[in-house]
JSON list of C-alpha atoms in Angstrom, two decimals:
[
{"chain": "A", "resi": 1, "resn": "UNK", "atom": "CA", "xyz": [280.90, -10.31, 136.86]},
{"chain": "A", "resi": 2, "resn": "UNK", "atom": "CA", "xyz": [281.50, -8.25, 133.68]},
{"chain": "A", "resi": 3, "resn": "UNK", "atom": "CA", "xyz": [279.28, -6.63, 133.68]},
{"chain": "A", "resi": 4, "resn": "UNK", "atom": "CA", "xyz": [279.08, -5.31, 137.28]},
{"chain": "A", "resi": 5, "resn": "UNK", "atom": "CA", "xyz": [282.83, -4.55, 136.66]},
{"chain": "A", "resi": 6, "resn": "UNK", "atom": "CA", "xyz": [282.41, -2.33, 133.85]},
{"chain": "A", "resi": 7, "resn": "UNK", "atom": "CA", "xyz": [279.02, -0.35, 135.07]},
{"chain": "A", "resi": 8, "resn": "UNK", "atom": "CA", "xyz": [281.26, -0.11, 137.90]},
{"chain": "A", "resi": 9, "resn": "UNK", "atom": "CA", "xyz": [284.05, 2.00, 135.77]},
{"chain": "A", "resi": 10, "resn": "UNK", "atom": "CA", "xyz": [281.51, 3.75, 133.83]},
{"chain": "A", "resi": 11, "resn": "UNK", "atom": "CA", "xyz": [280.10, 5.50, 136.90]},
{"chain": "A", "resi": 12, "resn": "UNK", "atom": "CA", "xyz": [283.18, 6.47, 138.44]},
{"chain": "A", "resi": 13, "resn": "UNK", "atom": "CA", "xyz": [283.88, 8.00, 135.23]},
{"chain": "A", "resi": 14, "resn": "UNK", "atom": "CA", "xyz": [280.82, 10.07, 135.53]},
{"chain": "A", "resi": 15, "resn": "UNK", "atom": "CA", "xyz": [279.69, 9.26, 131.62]},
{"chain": "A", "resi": 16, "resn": "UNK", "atom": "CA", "xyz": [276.10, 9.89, 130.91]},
{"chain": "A", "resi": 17, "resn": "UNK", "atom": "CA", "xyz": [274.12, 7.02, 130.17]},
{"chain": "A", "resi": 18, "resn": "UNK", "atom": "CA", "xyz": [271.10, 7.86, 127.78]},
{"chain": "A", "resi": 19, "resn": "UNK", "atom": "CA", "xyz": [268.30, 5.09, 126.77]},
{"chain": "A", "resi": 20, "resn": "UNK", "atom": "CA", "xyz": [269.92, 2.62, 129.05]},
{"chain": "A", "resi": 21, "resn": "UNK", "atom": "CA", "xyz": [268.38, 1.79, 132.20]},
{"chain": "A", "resi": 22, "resn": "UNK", "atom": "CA", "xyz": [269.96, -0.74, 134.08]},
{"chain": "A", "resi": 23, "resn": "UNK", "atom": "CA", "xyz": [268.97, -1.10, 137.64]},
{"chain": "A", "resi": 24, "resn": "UNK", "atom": "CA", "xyz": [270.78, -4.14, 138.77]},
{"chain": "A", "resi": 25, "resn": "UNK", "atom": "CA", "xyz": [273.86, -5.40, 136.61]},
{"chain": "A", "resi": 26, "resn": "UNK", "atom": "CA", "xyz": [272.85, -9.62, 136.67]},
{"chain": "A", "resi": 27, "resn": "UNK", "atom": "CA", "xyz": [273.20, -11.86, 134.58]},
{"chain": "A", "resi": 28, "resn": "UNK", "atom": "CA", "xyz": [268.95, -13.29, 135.10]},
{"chain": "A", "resi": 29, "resn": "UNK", "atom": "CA", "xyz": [267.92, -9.33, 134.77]},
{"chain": "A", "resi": 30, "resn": "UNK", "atom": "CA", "xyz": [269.92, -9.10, 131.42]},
{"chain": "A", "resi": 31, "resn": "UNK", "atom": "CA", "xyz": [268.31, -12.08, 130.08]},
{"chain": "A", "resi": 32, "resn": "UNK", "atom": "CA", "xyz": [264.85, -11.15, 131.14]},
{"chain": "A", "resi": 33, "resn": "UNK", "atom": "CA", "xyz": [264.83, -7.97, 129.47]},
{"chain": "A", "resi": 34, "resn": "UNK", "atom": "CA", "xyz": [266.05, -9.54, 126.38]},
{"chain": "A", "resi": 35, "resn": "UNK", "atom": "CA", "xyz": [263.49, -11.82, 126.28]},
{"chain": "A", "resi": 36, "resn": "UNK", "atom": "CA", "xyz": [260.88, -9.53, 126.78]},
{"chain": "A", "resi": 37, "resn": "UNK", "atom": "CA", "xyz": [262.02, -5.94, 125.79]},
{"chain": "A", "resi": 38, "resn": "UNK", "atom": "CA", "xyz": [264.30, -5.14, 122.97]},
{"chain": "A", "resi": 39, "resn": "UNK", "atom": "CA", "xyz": [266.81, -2.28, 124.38]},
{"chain": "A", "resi": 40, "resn": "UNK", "atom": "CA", "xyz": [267.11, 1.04, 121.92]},
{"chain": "A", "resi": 41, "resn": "UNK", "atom": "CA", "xyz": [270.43, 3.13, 122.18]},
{"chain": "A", "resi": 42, "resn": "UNK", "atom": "CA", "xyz": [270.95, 6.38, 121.46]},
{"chain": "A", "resi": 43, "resn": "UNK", "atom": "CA", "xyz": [272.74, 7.37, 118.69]},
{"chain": "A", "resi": 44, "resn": "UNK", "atom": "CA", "xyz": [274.18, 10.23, 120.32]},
{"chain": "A", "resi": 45, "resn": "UNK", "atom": "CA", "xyz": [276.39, 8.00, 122.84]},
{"chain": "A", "resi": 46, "resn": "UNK", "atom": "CA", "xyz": [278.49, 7.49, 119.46]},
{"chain": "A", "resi": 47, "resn": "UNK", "atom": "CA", "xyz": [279.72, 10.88, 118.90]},
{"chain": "A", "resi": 48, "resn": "UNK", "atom": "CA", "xyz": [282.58, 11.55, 120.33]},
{"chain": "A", "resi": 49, "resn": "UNK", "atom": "CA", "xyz": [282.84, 13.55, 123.46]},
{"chain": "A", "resi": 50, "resn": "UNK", "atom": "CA", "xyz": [286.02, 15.68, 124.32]},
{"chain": "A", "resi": 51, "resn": "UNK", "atom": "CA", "xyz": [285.45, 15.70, 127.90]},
{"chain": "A", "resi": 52, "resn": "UNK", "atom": "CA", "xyz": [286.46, 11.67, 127.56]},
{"chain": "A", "resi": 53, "resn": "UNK", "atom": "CA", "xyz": [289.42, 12.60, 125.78]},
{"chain": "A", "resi": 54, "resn": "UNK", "atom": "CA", "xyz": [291.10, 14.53, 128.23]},
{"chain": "A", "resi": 55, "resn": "UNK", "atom": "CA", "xyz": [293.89, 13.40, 130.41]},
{"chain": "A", "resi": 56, "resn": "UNK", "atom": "CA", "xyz": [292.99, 14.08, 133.55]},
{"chain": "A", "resi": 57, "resn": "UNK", "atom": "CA", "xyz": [290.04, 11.68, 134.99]},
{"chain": "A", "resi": 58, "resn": "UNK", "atom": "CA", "xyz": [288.54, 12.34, 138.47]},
{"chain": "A", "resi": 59, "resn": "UNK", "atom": "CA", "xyz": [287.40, 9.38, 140.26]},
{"chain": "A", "resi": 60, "resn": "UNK", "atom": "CA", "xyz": [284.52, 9.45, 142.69]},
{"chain": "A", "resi": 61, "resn": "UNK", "atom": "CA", "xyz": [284.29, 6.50, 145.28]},
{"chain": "A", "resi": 62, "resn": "UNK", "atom": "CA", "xyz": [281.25, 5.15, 144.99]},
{"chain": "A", "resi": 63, "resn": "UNK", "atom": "CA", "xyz": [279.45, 3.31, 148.03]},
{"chain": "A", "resi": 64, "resn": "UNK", "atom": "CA", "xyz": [278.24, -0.48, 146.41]},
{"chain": "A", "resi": 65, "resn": "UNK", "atom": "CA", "xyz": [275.16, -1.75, 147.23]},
{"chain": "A", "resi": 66, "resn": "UNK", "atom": "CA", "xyz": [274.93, -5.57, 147.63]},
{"chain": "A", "resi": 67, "resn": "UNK", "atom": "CA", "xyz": [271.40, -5.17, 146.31]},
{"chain": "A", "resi": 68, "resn": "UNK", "atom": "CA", "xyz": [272.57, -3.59, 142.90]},
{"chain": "A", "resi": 69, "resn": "UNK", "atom": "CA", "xyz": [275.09, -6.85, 142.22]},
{"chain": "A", "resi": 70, "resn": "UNK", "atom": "CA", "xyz": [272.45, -9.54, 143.59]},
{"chain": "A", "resi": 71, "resn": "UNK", "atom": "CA", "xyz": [275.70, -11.36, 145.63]},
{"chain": "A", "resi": 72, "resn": "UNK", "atom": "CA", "xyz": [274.56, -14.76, 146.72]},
{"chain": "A", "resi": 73, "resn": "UNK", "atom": "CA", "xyz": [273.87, -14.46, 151.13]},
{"chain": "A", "resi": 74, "resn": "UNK", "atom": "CA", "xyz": [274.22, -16.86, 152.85]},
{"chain": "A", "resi": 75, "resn": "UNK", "atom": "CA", "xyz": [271.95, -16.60, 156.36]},
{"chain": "A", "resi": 76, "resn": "UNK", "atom": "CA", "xyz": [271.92, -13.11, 155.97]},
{"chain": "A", "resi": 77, "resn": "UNK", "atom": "CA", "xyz": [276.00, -11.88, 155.88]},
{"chain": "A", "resi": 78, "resn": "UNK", "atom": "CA", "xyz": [277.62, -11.40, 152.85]},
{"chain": "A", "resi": 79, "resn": "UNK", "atom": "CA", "xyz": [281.16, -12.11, 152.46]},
{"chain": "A", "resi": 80, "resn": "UNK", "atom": "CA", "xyz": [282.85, -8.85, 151.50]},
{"chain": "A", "resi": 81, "resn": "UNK", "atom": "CA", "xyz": [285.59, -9.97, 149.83]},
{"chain": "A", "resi": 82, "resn": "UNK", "atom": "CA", "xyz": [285.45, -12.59, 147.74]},
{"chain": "A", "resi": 83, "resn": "UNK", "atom": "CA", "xyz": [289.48, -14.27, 146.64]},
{"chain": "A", "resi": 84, "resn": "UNK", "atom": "CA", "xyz": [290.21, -16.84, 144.32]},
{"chain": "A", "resi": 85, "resn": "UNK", "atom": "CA", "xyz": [291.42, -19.90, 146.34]},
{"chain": "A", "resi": 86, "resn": "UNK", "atom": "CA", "xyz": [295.13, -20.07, 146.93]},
{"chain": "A", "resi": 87, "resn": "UNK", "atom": "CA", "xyz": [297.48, -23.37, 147.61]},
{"chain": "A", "resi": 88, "resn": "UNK", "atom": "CA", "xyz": [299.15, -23.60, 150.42]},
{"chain": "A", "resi": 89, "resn": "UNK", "atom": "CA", "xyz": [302.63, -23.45, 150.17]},
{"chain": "A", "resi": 90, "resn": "UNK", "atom": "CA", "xyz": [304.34, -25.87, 152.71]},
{"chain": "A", "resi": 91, "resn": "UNK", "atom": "CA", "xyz": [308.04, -24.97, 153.35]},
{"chain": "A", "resi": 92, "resn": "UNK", "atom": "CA", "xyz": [310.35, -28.09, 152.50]},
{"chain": "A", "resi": 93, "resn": "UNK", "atom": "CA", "xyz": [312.53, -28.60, 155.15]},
{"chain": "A", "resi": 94, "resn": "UNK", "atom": "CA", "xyz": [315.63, -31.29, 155.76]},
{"chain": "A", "resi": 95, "resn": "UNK", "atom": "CA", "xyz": [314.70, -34.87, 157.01]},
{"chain": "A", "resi": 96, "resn": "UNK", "atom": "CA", "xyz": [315.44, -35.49, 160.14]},
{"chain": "A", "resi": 97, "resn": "UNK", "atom": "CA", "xyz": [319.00, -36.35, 161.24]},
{"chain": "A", "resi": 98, "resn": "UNK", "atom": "CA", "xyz": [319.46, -39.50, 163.19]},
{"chain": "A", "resi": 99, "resn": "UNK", "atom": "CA", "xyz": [322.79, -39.08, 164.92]},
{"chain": "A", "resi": 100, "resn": "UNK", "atom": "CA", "xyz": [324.17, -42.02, 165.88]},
{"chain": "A", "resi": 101, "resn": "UNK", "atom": "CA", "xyz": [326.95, -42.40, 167.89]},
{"chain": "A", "resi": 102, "resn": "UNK", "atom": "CA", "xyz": [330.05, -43.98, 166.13]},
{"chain": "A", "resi": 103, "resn": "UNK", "atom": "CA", "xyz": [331.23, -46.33, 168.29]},
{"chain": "A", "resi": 104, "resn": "UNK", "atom": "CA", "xyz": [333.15, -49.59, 167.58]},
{"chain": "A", "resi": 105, "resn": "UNK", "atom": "CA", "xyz": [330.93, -52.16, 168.32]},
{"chain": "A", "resi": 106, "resn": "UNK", "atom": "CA", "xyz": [333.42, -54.87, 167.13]},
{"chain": "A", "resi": 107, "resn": "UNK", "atom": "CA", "xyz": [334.30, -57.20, 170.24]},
{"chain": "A", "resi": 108, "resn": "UNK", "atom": "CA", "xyz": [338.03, -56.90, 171.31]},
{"chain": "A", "resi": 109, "resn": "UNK", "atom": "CA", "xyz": [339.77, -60.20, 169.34]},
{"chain": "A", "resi": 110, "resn": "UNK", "atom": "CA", "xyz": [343.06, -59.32, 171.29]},
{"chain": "A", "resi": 111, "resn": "UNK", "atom": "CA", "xyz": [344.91, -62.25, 173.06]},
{"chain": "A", "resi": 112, "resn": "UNK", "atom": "CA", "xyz": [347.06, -61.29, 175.99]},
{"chain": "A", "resi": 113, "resn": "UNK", "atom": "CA", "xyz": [350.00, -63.20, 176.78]},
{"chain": "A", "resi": 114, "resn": "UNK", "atom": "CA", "xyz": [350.25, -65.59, 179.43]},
{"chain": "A", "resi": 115, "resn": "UNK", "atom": "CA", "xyz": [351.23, -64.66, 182.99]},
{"chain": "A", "resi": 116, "resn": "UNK", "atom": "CA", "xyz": [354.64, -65.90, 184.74]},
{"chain": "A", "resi": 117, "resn": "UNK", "atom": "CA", "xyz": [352.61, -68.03, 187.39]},
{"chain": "A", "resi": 118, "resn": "UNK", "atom": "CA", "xyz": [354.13, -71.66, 187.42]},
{"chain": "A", "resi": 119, "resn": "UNK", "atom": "CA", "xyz": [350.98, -72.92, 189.42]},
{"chain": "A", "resi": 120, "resn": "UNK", "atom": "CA", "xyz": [349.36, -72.36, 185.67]},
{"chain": "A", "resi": 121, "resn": "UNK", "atom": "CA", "xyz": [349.87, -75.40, 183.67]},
{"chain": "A", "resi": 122, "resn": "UNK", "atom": "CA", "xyz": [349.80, -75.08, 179.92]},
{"chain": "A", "resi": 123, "resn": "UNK", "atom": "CA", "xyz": [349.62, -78.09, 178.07]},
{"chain": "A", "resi": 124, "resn": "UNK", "atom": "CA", "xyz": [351.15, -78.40, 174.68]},
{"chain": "A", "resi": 125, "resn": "UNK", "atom": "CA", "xyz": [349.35, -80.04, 172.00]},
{"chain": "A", "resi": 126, "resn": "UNK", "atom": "CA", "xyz": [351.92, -80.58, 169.54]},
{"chain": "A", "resi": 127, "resn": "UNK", "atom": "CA", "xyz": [352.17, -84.37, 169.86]},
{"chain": "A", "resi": 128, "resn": "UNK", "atom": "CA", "xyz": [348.80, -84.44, 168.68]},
{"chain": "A", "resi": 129, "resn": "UNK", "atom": "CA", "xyz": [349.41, -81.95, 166.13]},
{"chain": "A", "resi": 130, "resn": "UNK", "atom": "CA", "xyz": [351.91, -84.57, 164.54]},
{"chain": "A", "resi": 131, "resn": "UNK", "atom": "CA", "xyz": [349.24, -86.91, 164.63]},
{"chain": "A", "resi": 132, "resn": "UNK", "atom": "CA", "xyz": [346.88, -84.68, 162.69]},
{"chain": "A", "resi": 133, "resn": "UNK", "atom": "CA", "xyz": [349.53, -83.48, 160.33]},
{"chain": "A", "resi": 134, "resn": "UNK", "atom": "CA", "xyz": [350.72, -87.47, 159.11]},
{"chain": "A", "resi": 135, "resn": "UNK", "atom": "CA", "xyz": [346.53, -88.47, 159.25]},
{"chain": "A", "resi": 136, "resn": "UNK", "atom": "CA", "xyz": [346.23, -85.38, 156.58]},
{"chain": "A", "resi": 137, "resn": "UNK", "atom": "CA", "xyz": [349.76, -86.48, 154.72]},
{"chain": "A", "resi": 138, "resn": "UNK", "atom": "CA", "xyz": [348.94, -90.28, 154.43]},
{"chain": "A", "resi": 139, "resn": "UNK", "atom": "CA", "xyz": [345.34, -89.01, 152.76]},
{"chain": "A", "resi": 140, "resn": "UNK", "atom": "CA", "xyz": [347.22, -86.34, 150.72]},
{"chain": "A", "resi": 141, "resn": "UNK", "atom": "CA", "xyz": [349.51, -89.31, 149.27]},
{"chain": "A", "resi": 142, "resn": "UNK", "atom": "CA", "xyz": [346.97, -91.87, 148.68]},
{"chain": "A", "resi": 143, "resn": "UNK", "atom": "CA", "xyz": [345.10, -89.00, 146.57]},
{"chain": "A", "resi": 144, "resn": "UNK", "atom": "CA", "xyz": [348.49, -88.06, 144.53]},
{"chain": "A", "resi": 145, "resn": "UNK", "atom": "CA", "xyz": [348.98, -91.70, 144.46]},
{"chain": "A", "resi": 146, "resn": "UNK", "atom": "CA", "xyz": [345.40, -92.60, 142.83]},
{"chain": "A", "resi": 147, "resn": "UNK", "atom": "CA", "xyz": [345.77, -89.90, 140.47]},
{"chain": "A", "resi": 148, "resn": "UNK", "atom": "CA", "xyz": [349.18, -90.72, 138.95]},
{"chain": "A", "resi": 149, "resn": "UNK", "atom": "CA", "xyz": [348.25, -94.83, 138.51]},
{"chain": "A", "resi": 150, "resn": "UNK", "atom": "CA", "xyz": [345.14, -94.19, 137.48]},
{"chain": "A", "resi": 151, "resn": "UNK", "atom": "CA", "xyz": [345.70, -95.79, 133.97]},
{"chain": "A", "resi": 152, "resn": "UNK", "atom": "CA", "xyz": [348.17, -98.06, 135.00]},
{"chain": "A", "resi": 153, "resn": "UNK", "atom": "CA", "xyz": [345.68, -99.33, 137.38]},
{"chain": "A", "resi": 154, "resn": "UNK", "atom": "CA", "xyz": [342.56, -99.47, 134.99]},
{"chain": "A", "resi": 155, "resn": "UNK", "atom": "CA", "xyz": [344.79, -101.48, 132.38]},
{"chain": "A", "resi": 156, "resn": "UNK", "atom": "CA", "xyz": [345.50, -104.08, 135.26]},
{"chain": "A", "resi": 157, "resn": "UNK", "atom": "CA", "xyz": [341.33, -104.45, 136.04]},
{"chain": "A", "resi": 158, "resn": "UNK", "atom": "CA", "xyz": [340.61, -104.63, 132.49]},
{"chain": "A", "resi": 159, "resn": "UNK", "atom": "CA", "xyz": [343.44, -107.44, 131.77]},
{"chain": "A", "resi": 160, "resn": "UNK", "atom": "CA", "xyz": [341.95, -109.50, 134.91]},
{"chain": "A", "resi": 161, "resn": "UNK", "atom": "CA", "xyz": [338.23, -109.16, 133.39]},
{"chain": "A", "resi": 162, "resn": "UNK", "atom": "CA", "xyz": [339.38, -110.44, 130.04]},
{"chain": "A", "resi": 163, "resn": "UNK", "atom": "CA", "xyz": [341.29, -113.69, 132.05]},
{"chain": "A", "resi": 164, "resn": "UNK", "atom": "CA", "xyz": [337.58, -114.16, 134.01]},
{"chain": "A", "resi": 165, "resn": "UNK", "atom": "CA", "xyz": [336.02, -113.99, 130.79]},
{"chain": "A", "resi": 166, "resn": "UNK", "atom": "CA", "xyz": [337.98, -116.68, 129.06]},
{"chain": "A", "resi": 167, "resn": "UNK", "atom": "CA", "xyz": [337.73, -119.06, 131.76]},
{"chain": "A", "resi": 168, "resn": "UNK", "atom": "CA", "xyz": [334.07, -118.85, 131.80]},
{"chain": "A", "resi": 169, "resn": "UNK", "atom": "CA", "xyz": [334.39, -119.55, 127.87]},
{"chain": "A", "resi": 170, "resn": "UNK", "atom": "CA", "xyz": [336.64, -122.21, 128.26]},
{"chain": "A", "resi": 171, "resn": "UNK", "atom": "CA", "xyz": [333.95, -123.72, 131.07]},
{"chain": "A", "resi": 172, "resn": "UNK", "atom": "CA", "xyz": [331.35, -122.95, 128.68]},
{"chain": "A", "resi": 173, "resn": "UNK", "atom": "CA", "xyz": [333.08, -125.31, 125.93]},
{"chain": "A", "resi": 174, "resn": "UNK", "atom": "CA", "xyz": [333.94, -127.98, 127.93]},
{"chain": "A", "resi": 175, "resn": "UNK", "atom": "CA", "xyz": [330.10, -128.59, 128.97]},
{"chain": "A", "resi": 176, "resn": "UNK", "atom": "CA", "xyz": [329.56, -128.39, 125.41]},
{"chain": "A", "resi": 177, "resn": "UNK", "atom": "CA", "xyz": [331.60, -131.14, 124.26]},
{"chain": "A", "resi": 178, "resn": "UNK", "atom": "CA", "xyz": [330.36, -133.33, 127.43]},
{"chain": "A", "resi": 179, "resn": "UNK", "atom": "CA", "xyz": [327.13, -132.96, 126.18]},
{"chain": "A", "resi": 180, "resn": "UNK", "atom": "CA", "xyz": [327.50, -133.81, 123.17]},
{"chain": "A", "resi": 181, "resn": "UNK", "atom": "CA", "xyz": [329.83, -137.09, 124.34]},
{"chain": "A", "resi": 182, "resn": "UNK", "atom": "CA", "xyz": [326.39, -138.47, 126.42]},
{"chain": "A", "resi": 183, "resn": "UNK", "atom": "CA", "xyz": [324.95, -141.72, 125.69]},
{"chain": "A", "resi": 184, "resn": "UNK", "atom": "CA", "xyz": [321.15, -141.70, 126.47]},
{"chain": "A", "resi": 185, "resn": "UNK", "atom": "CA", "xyz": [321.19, -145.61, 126.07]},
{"chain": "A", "resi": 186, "resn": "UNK", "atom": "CA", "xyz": [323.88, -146.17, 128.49]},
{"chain": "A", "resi": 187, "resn": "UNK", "atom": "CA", "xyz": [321.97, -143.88, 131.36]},
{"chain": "A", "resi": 188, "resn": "UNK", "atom": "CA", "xyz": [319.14, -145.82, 131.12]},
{"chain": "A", "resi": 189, "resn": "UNK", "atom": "CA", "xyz": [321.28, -149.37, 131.32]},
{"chain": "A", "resi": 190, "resn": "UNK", "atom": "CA", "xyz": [322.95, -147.53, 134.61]},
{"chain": "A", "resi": 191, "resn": "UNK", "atom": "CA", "xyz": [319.80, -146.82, 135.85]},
{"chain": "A", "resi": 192, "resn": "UNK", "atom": "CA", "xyz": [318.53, -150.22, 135.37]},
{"chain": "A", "resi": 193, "resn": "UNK", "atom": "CA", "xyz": [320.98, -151.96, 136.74]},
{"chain": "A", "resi": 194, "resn": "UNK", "atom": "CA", "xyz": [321.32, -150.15, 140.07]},
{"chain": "A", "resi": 195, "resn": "UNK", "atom": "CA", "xyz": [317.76, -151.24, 140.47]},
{"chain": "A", "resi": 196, "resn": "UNK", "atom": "CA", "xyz": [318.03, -154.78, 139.69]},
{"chain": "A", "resi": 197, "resn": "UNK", "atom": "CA", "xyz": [321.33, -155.07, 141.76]},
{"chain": "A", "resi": 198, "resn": "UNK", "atom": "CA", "xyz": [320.36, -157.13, 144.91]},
{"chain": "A", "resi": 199, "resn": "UNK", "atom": "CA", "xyz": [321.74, -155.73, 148.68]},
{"chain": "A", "resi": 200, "resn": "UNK", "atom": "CA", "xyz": [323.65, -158.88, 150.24]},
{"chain": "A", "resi": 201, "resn": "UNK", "atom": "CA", "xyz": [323.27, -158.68, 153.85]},
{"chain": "A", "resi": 202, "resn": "UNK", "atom": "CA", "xyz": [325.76, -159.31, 156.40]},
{"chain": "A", "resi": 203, "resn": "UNK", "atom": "CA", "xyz": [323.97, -161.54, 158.61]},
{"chain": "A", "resi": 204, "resn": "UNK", "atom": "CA", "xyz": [321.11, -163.80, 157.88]},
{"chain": "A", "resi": 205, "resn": "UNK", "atom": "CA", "xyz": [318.10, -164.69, 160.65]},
{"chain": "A", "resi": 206, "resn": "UNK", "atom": "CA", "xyz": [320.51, -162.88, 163.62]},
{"chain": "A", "resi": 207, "resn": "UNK", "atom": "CA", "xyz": [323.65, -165.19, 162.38]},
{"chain": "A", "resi": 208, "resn": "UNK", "atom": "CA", "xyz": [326.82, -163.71, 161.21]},
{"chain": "A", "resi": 209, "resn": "UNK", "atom": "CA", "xyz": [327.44, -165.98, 158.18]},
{"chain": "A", "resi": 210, "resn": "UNK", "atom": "CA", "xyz": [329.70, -165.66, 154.68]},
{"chain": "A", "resi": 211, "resn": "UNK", "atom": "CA", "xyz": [328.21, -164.40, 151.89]},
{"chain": "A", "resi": 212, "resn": "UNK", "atom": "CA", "xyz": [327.72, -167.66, 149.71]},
{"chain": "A", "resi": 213, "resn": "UNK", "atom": "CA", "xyz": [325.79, -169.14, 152.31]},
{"chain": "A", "resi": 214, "resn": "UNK", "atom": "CA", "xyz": [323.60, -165.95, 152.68]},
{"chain": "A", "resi": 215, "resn": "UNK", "atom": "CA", "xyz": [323.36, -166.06, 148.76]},
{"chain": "A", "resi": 216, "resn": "UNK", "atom": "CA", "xyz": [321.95, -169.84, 149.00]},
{"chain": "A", "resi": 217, "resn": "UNK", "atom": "CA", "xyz": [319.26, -169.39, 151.78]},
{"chain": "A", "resi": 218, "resn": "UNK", "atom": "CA", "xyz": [318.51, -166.17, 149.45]},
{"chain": "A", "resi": 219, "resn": "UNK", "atom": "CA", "xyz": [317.60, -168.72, 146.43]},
{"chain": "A", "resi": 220, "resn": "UNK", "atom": "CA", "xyz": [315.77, -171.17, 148.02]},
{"chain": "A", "resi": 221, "resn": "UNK", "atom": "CA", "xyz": [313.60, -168.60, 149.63]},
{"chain": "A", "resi": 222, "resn": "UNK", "atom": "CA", "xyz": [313.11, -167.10, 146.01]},
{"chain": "A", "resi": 223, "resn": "UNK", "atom": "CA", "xyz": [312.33, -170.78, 144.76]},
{"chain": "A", "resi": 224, "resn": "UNK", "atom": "CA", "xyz": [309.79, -171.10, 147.27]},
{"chain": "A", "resi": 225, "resn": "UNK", "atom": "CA", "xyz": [307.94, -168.00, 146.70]},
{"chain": "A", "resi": 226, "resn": "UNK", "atom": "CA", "xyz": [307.43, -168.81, 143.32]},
{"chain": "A", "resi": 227, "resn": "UNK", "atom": "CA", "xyz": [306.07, -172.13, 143.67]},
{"chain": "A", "resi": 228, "resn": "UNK", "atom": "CA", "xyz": [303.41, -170.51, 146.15]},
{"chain": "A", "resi": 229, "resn": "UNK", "atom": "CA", "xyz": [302.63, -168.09, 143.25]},
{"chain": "A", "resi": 230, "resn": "UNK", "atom": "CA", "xyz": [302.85, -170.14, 140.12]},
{"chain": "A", "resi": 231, "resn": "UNK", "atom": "CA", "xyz": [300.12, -172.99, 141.70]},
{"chain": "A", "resi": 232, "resn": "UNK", "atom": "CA", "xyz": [299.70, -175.40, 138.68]},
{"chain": "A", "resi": 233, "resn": "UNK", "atom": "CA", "xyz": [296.01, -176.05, 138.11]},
{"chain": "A", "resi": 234, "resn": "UNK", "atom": "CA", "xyz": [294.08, -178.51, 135.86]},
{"chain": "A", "resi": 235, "resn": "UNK", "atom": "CA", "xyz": [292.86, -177.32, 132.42]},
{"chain": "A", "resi": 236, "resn": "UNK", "atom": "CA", "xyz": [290.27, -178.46, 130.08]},
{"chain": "A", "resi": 237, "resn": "UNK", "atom": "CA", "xyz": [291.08, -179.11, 126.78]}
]
């Protein structure tokens, strides 16, 4: 691009171009004939020229050949002008303004007074409002009450746990000292003799009779059970 720019300049300035021959300005031309023919320039395009020097330039327009440039078609047309991209600039505008209305959506907490109709009965409440009041006073009390004896009150508990404890010592000591008071020798004589102690009954064969005579018949019968058991019988010696 260049390139094509400045051949562009150099023949609008009408400058003669000697041992140069250039017939399309692109960048695949230039490097061909590098490649394959070295390019001589004249020495004489050094020297200075006064006609360059002077002030006053004439311009020629030119008419460009899409040919000379080797533009890239594309099916056939050729875009004439050719502009760097540019960004869109989007205008920044306000956000959008919801408008509310401003309205009091509060609900109306107004009471009116009552009307002047007697058939309107109003009852008043203020008997039970007493109630209420002494319910809430009595708890009130108790709670002042609670908190002022509170130590008062815990001395009293722990003085009545210490009496319960020493009576259960004092029960404790007393078993001690029956135990160690007990007799095994005498429990067993008890027990003996409740089971050797004969029952007397009252009456004897269906008769109602006094206890001597019921002791009597009680002996004999005895007597006579152990002759039937102790049989005497004849040994050998």
């Amino acid at each position: 691009m260049t390139t094509n720019k400045l051949c562009n300049f150099l023949q609008r300035l009408h400058l003669p171009l000697r041992g140069v021959v250039a017939p399309k300005y692109s960048t695949a031309v230039h490097q061909q004939n590098s490649l394959s023919n070295k390019i001589e320039f004249d020495p004489s395009l050094f020297k200075i020229n006064k006609k360059i020097c002077e002030p006053n330039l004439s311009l020629a327009s030119l008419s460009i050949n899409s040919h000379d440039f080797d533009l890239p078609t594309h099916r056939g047309w050729i875009n004439n002008v050719i502009d760097s991209p540019i960004k869109k600039i989007y205008d920044i505008t306000d956000p959008a303004k919801n408008d509310y209305s401003k309205e009091d959506k509060t609900t109306d907490k107004t009471i009116d007074l009552p009307t002047n109709n007697s058939s309107i009965n109003i009852e008043k409440q203020a008997a039970r409002m007493i109630v209420i009041r002494r319910r809430k006073m009595r708890r009130h009390k108790l709670k002042k009450l609670r908190k002022k004896m509170k130590f008062k009150w815990a001395k009293v508990k722990q003085r009545r746990e210490l009496k319960k404890e020493k009576a259960f010592h004092a029960e404790l000591l007393a078993q001690i000292h029956e135990a160690e008071k007990f007799d095994a020798k005498k429990y067993v004589q008890s027990k003996f003799d409740i089971l050797d102690n004969v029952r007397i009954p009252s009456r004897w064969k269906g008769e109602i009779l006094p206890e001597s005579m019921i002791r009597e018949f009680m002996q004999k019968e005895e007597e006579i059970k152990q002759r039937k058991l102790n049989i005497p019988r004849l040994k050998l010696d």
